[in-house]
PDB file of C-alpha atoms in Angstrom:
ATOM      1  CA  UNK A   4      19.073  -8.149 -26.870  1.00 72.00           C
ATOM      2  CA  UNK A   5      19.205  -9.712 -23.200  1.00 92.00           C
ATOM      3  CA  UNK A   6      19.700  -6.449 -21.235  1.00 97.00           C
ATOM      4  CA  UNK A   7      19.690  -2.506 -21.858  1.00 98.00           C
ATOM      5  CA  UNK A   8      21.203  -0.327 -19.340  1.00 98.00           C
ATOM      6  CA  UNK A   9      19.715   3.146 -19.806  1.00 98.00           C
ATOM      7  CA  UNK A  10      21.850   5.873 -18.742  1.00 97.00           C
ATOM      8  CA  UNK A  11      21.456   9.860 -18.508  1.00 96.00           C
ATOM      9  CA  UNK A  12      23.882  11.916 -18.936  1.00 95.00           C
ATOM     10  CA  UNK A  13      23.329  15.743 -18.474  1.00 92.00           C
ATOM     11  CA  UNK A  14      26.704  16.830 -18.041  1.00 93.00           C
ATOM     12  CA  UNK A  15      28.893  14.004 -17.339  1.00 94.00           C
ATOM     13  CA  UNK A  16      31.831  14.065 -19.176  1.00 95.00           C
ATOM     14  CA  UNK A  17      34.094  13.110 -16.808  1.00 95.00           C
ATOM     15  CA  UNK A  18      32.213  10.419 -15.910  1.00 95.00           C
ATOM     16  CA  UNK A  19      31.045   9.177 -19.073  1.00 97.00           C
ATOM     17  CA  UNK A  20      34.209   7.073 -20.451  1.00 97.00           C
ATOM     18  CA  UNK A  21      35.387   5.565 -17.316  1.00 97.00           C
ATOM     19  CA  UNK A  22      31.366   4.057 -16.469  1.00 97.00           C
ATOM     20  CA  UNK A  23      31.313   2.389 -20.085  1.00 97.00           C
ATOM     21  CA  UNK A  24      34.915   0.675 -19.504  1.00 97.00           C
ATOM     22  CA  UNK A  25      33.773  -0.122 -16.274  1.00 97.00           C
ATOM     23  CA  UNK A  26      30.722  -1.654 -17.497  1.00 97.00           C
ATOM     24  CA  UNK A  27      32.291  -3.390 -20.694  1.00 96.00           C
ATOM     25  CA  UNK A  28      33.560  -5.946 -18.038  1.00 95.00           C
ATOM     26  CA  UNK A  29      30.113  -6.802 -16.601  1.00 96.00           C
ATOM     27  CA  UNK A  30      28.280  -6.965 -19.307  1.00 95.00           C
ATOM     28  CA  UNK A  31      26.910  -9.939 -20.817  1.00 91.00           C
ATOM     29  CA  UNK A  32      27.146 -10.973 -24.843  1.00 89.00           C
ATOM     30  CA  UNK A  33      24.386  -9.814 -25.730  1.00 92.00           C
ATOM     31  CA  UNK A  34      23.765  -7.054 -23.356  1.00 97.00           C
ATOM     32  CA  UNK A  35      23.986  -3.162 -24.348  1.00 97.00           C
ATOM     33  CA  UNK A  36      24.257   0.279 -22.970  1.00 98.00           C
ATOM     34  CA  UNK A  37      21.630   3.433 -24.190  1.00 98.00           C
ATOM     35  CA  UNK A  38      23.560   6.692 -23.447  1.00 98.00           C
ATOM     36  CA  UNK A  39      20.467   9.736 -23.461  1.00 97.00           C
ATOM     37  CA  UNK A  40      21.664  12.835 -23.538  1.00 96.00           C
ATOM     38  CA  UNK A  41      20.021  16.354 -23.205  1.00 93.00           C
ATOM     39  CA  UNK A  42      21.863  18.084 -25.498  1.00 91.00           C
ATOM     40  CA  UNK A  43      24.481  18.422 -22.279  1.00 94.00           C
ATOM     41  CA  UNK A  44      26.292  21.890 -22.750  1.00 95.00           C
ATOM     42  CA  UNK A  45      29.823  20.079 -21.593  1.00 94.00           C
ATOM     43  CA  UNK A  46      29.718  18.197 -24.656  1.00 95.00           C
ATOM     44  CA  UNK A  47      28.511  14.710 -23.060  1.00 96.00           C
ATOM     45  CA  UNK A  48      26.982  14.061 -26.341  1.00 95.00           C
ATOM     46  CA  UNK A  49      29.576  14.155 -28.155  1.00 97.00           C
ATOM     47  CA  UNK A  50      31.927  12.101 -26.141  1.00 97.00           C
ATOM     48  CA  UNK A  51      29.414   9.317 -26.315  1.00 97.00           C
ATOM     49  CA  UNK A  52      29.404   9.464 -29.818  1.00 97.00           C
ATOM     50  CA  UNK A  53      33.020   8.775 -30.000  1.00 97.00           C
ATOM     51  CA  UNK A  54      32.492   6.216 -27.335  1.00 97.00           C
ATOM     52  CA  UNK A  55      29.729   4.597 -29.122  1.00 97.00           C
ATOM     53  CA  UNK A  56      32.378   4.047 -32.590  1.00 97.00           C
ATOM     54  CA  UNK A  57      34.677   2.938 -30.323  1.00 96.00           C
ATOM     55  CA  UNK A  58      32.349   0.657 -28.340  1.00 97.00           C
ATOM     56  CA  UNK A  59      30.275  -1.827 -30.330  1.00 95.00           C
ATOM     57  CA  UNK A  60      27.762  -2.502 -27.119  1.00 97.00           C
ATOM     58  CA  UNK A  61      26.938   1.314 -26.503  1.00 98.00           C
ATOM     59  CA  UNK A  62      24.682   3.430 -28.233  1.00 97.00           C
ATOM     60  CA  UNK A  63      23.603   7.128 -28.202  1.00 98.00           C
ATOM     61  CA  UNK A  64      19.769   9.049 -28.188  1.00 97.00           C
ATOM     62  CA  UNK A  65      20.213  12.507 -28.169  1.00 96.00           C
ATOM     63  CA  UNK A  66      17.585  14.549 -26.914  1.00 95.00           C
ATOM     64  CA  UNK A  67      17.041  18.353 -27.626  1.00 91.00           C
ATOM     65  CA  UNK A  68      17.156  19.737 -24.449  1.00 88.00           C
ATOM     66  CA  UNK A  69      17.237  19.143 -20.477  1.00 88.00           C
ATOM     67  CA  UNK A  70      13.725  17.754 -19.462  1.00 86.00           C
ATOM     68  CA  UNK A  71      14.510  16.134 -16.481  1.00 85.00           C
ATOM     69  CA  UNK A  72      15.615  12.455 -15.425  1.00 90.00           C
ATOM     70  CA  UNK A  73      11.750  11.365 -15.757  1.00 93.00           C
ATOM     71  CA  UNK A  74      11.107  11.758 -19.526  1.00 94.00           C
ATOM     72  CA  UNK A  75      14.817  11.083 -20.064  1.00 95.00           C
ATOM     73  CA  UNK A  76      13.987   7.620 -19.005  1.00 97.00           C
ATOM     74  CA  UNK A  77      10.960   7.379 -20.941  1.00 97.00           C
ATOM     75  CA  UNK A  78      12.650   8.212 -24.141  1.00 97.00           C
ATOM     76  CA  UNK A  79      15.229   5.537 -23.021  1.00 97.00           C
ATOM     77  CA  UNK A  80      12.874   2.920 -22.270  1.00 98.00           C
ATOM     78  CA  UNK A  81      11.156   3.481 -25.376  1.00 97.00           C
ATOM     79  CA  UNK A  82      14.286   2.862 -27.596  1.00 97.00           C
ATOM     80  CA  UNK A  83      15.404  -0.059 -25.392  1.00 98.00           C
ATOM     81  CA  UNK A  84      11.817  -1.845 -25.960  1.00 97.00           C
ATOM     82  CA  UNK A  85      11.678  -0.561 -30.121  1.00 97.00           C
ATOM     83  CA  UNK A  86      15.047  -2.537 -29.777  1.00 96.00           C
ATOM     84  CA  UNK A  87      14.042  -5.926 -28.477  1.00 97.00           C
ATOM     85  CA  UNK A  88      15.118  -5.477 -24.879  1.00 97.00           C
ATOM     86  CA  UNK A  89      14.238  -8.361 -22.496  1.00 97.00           C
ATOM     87  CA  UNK A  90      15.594  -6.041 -19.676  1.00 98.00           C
ATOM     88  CA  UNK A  91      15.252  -2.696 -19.283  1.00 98.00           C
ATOM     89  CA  UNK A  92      17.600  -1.309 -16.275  1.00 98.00           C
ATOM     90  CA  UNK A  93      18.125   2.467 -14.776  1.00 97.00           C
ATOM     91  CA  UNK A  94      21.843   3.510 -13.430  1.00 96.00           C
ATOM     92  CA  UNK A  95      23.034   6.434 -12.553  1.00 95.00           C
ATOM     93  CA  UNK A  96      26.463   7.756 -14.633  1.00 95.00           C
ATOM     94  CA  UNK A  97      28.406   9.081 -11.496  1.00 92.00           C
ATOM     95  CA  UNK A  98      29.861   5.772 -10.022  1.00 94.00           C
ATOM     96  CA  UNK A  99      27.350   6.018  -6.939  1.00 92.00           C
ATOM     97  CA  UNK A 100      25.820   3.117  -8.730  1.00 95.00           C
ATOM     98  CA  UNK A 101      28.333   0.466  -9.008  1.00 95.00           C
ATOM     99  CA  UNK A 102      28.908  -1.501 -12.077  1.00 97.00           C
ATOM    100  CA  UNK A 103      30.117  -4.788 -10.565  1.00 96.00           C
ATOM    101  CA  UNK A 104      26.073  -4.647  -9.392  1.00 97.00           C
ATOM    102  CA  UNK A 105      24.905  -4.893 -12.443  1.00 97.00           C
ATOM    103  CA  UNK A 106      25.095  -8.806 -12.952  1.00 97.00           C
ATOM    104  CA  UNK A 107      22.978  -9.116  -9.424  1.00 97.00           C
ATOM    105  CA  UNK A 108      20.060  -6.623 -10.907  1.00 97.00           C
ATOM    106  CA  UNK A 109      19.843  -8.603 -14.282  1.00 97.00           C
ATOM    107  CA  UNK A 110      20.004 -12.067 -11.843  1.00 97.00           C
ATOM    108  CA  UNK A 111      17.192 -11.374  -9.618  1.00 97.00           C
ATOM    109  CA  UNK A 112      14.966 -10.654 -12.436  1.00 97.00           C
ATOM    110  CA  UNK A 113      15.238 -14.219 -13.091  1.00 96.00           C
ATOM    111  CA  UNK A 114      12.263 -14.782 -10.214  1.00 95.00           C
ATOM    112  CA  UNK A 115      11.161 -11.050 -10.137  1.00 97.00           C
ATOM    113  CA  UNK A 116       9.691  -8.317 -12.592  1.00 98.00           C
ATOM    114  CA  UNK A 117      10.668  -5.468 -10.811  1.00 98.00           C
ATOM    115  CA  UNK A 118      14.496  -5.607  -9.038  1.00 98.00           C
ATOM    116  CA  UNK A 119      15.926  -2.299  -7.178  1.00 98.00           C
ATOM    117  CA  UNK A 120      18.900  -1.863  -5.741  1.00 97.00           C
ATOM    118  CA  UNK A 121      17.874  -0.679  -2.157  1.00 96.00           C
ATOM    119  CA  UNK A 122      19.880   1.550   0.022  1.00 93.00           C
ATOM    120  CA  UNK A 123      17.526   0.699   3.272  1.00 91.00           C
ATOM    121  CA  UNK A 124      17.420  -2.838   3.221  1.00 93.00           C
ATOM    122  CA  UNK A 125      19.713  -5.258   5.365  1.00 94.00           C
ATOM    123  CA  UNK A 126      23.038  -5.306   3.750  1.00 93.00           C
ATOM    124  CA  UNK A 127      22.472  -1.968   2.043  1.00 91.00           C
ATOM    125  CA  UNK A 128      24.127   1.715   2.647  1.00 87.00           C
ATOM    126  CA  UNK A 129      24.988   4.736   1.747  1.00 85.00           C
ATOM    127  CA  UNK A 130      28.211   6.492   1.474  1.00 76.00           C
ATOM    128  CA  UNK A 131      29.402   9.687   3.748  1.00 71.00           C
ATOM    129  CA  UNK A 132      26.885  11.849   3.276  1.00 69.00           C
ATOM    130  CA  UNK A 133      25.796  14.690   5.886  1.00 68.00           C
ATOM    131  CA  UNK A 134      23.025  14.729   8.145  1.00 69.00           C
ATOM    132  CA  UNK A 135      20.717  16.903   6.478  1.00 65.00           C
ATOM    133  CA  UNK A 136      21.290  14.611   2.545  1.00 70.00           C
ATOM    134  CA  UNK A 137      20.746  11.357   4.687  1.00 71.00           C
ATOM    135  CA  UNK A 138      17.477  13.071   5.853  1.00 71.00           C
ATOM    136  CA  UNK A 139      15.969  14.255   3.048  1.00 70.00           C
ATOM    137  CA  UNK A 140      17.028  11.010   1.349  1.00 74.00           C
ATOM    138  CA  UNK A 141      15.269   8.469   4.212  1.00 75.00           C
ATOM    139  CA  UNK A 142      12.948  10.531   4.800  1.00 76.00           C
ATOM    140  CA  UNK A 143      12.036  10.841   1.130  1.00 80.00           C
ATOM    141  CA  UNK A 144      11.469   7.174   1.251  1.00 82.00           C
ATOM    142  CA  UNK A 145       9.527   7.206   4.513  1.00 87.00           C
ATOM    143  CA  UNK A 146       7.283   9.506   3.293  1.00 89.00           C
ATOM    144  CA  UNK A 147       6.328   7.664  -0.027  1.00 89.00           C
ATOM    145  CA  UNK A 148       6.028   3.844   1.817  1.00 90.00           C
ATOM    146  CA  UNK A 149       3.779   5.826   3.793  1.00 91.00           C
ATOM    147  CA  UNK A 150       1.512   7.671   1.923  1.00 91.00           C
ATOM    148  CA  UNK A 151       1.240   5.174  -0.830  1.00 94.00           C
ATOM    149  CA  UNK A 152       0.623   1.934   1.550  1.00 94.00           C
ATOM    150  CA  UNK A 153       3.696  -0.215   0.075  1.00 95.00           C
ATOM    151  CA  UNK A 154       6.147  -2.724   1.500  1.00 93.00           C
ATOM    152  CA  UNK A 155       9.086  -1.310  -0.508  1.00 95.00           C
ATOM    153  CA  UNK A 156      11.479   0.590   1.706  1.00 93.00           C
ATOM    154  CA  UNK A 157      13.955   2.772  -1.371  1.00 93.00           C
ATOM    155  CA  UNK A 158      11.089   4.220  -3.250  1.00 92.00           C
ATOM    156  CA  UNK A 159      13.590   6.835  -4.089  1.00 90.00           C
ATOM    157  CA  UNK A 160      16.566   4.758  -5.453  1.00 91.00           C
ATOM    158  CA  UNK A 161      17.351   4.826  -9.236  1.00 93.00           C
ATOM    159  CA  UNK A 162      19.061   1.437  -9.720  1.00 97.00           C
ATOM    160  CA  UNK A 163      16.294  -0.431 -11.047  1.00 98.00           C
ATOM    161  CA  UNK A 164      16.220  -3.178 -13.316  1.00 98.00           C
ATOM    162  CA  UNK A 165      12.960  -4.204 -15.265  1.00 98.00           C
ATOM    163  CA  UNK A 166      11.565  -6.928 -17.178  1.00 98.00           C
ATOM    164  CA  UNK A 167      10.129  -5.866 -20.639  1.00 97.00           C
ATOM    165  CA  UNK A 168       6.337  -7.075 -19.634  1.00 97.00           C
ATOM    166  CA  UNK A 169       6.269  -3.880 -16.666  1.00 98.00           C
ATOM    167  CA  UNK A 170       6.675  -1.408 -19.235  1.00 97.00           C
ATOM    168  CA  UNK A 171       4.981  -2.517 -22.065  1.00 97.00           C
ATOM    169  CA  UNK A 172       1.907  -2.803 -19.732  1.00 96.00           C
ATOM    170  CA  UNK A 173       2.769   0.610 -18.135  1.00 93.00           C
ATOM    171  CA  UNK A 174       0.762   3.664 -19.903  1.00 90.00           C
ATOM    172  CA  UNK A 175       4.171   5.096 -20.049  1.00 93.00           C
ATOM    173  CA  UNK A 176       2.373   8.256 -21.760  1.00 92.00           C
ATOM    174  CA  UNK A 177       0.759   8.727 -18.079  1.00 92.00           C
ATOM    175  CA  UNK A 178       4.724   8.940 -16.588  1.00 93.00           C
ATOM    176  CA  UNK A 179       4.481  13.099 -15.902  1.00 88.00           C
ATOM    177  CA  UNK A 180       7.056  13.264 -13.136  1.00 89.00           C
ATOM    178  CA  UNK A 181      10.406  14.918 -14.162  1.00 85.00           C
ATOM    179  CA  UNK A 182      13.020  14.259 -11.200  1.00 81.00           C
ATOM    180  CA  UNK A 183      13.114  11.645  -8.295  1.00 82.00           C
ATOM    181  CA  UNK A 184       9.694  11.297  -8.107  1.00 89.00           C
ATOM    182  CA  UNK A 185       9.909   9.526 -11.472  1.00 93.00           C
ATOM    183  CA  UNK A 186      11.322   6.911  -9.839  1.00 94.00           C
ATOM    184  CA  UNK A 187       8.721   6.514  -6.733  1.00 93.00           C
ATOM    185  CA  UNK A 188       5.868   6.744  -9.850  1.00 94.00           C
ATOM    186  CA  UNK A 189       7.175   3.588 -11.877  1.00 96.00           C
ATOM    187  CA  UNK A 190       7.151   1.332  -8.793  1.00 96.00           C
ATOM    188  CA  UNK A 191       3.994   2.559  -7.350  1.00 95.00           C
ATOM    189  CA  UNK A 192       2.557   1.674 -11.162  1.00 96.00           C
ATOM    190  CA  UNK A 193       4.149  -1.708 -11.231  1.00 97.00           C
ATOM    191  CA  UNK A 194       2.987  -2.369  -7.645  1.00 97.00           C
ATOM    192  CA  UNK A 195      -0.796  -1.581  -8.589  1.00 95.00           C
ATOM    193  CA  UNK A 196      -0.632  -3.419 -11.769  1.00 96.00           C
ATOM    194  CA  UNK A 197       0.296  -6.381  -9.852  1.00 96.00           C
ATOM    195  CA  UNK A 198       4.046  -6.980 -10.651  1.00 98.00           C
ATOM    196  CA  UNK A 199       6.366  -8.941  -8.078  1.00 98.00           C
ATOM    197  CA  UNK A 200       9.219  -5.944  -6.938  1.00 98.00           C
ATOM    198  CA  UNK A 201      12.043  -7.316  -4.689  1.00 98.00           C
ATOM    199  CA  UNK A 202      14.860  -4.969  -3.533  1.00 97.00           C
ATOM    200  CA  UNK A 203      18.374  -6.186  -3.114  1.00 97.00           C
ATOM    201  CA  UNK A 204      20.769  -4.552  -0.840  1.00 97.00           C
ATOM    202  CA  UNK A 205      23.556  -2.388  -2.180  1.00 95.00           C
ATOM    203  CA  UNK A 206      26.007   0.297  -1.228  1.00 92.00           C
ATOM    204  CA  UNK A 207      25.088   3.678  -2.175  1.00 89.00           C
ATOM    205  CA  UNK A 208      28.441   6.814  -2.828  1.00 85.00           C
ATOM    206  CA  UNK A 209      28.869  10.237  -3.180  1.00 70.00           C
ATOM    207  CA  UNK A 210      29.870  10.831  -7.251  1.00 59.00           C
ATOM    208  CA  UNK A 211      32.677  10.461  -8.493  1.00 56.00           C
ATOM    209  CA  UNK A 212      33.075  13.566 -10.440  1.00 53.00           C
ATOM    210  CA  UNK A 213      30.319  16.989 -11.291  1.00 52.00           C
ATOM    211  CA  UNK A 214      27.565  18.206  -9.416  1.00 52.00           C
ATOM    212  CA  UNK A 215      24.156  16.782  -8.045  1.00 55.00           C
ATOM    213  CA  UNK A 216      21.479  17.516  -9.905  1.00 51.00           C
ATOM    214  CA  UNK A 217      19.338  17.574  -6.690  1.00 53.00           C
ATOM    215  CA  UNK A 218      17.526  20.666  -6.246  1.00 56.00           C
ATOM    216  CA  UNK A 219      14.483  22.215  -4.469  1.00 65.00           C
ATOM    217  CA  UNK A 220      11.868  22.016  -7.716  1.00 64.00           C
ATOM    218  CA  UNK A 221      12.652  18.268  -7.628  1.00 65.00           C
ATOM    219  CA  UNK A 222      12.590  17.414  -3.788  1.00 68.00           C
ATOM    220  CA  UNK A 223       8.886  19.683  -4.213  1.00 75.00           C
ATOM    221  CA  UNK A 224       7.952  17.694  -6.663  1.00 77.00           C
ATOM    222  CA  UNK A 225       8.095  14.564  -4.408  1.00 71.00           C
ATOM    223  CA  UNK A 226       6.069  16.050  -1.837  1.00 77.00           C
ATOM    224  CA  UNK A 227       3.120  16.763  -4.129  1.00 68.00           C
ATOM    225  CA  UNK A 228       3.289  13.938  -6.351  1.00 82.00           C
ATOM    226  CA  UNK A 229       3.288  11.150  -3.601  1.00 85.00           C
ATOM    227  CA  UNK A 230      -0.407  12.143  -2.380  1.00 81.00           C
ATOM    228  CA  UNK A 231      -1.562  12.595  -6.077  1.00 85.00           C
ATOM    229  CA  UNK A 232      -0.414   8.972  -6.751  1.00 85.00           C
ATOM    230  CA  UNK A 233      -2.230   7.620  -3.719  1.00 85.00           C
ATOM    231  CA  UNK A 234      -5.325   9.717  -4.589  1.00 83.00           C
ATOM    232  CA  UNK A 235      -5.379   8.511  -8.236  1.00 79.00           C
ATOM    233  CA  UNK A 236      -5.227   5.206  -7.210  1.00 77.00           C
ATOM    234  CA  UNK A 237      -8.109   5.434  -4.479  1.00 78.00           C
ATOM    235  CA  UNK A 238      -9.904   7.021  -7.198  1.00 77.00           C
ATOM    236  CA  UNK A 239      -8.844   3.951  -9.988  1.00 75.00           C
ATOM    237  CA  UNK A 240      -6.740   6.229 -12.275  1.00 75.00           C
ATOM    238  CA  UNK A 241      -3.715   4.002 -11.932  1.00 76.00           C
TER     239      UNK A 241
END
C-alpha cells in the first residue's frame, strides 16, 4: 500500500458517500481509504460498511464508542501501519478538506516527512467564517508557534500527510490529547524528533453537511496542553 487516508467519522452520514466518490477519483492504484468510526449513533458505521462492499479501496475500523479525534487517529494510524502503509494521511470527512488536495499532500512527501495542508501560509485560506471562529482558529495557532518555539504557522490544521518512519518512531502510546490539540502534539513530536515538516497552502470551508464538533472541553484542552508540551520537552520527556 502507497497511501492510507485515515478518516473519522462521528456522525457523518451525509457526508460519508459523497467524500469516498470524491476521493475514488484522486486516488492512486494502490492507495486506500480507513473509515474509523465511534460507534456514530446516525448509523455512519453502517453506511461505510456498505460503502466498503461496494468500494474495493475503502475499509472500515469500528470503534466502541466516541473518544475523541486524538485516539481515533491513533487507532487509525495503527491499522494503516499493521497494513503496510508508506503514507499515513489525516482528512477531515466534511468537504472542508478538499479531495482534489490530496495528490499535492502525498507529492510533497516525496522531499518531506511531515506535509500539512496550511491555512496561514501564502496561498492558503479559509472559508466565510465569523470573526470570533477566525479568532479562536489563528489565534489557536499563534498561541502554539509561540509557546512551543516552532517555525510552523497551522499547528492546528488536520490535513496532514505522513511518511511511515514519523510514526513508527513516535511513542504513539505517549499521544494523550483527545481533540485539536492532537494535532498540535504530533507535529511538535515530529519536530523534536528531528523530522523535516513543510506546509503547503490550501483553502480551508465551512462543512458541507452536520455539526462542528468544536466545543469548549476541546479549545481548553489546547490551552493546557501547549505549555505541558513545551515543559516536557525542556524537561527531555519528548
Amino acid at each position: 500500500m502507497r497511501a492510507c487516508i485515515c478518516l473519522p467519522t462521528y456522525n457523518e452520514r451525509e457526508n460519508l458517500e459523497p467524500m469516498l466518490e470524491a476521493l475514488a477519483g484522486v486516488l492512486g492504484e494502490d492507495d486506500r481509504v480507513l473509515v474509523i468510526d465511534d460507534s456514530s449513533p446516525d448509523g455512519t458505521g453502517e453506511l461505510a460498511e456498505r460503502l466498503a462492499a461496494r468500494l474495493s479501496f475503502v475499509d472500515v475500523l469500528h470503534r466502541p464508542r466516541k473518544e475523541g479525534l486524538g485516539p481515533a487517529y491513533l487507532a487509525g494510524f495503527r491499522h494503516a501501519l499493521a497494513a503496510g502503509a508508506e503514507l499515513v494521511l489525516e482528512m477531515d470527512c466534511d468537504f472542508s478538506h478538499a479531495p482534489a488536495d490530496v495528490p499535492r499532500l502525498v507529492a510533497a512527501a516525496a522531499d518531506s516527512d511531515v506535509v500539512l495542508g496550511s491555512r496561514y501560509v501564502e496561498g492558503g485560506s479559509v472559508g466565510s467564517w465569523g470573526v470570533g471562529r477566525r479568532l479562536v482558529s489563528a489565534g489557536g495557532s499563534l498561541y502554539a508557534r509561540a509557546l512551543l518555539g516552532v517555525p510552523v504557522r497551522d499547528l492546528t490544521g488536520g490535513f496532514k500527510c505522513f511518511r511511515r518512519e514519523v510514526l513508527e518512531s513516535l511513542d504513539l502510546g505517549r499521544i494523550d490529547s483527545k481533540g485539536y490539540a492532537f494535532q498540535i502534539e504530533t507535529t511538535y513530536r515530529a519536530l523534536r524528533a528531528g523530522f523535516h515538516v513543510v506546509e503547503i497552502p490550501i483553502s480551508f470551508v465551512d462543512r458541507r453537511e452536520g455539526g462542528s464538533k468544536m466545543s469548549r472541553a476541546i479549545v481548553l484542552e489546547a490551552i493546557w496542553k501547549v505549555p505541558a508540551l513545551r515543559l516536557a520537552a525542556l524537561a527531555g520527556c519528548l
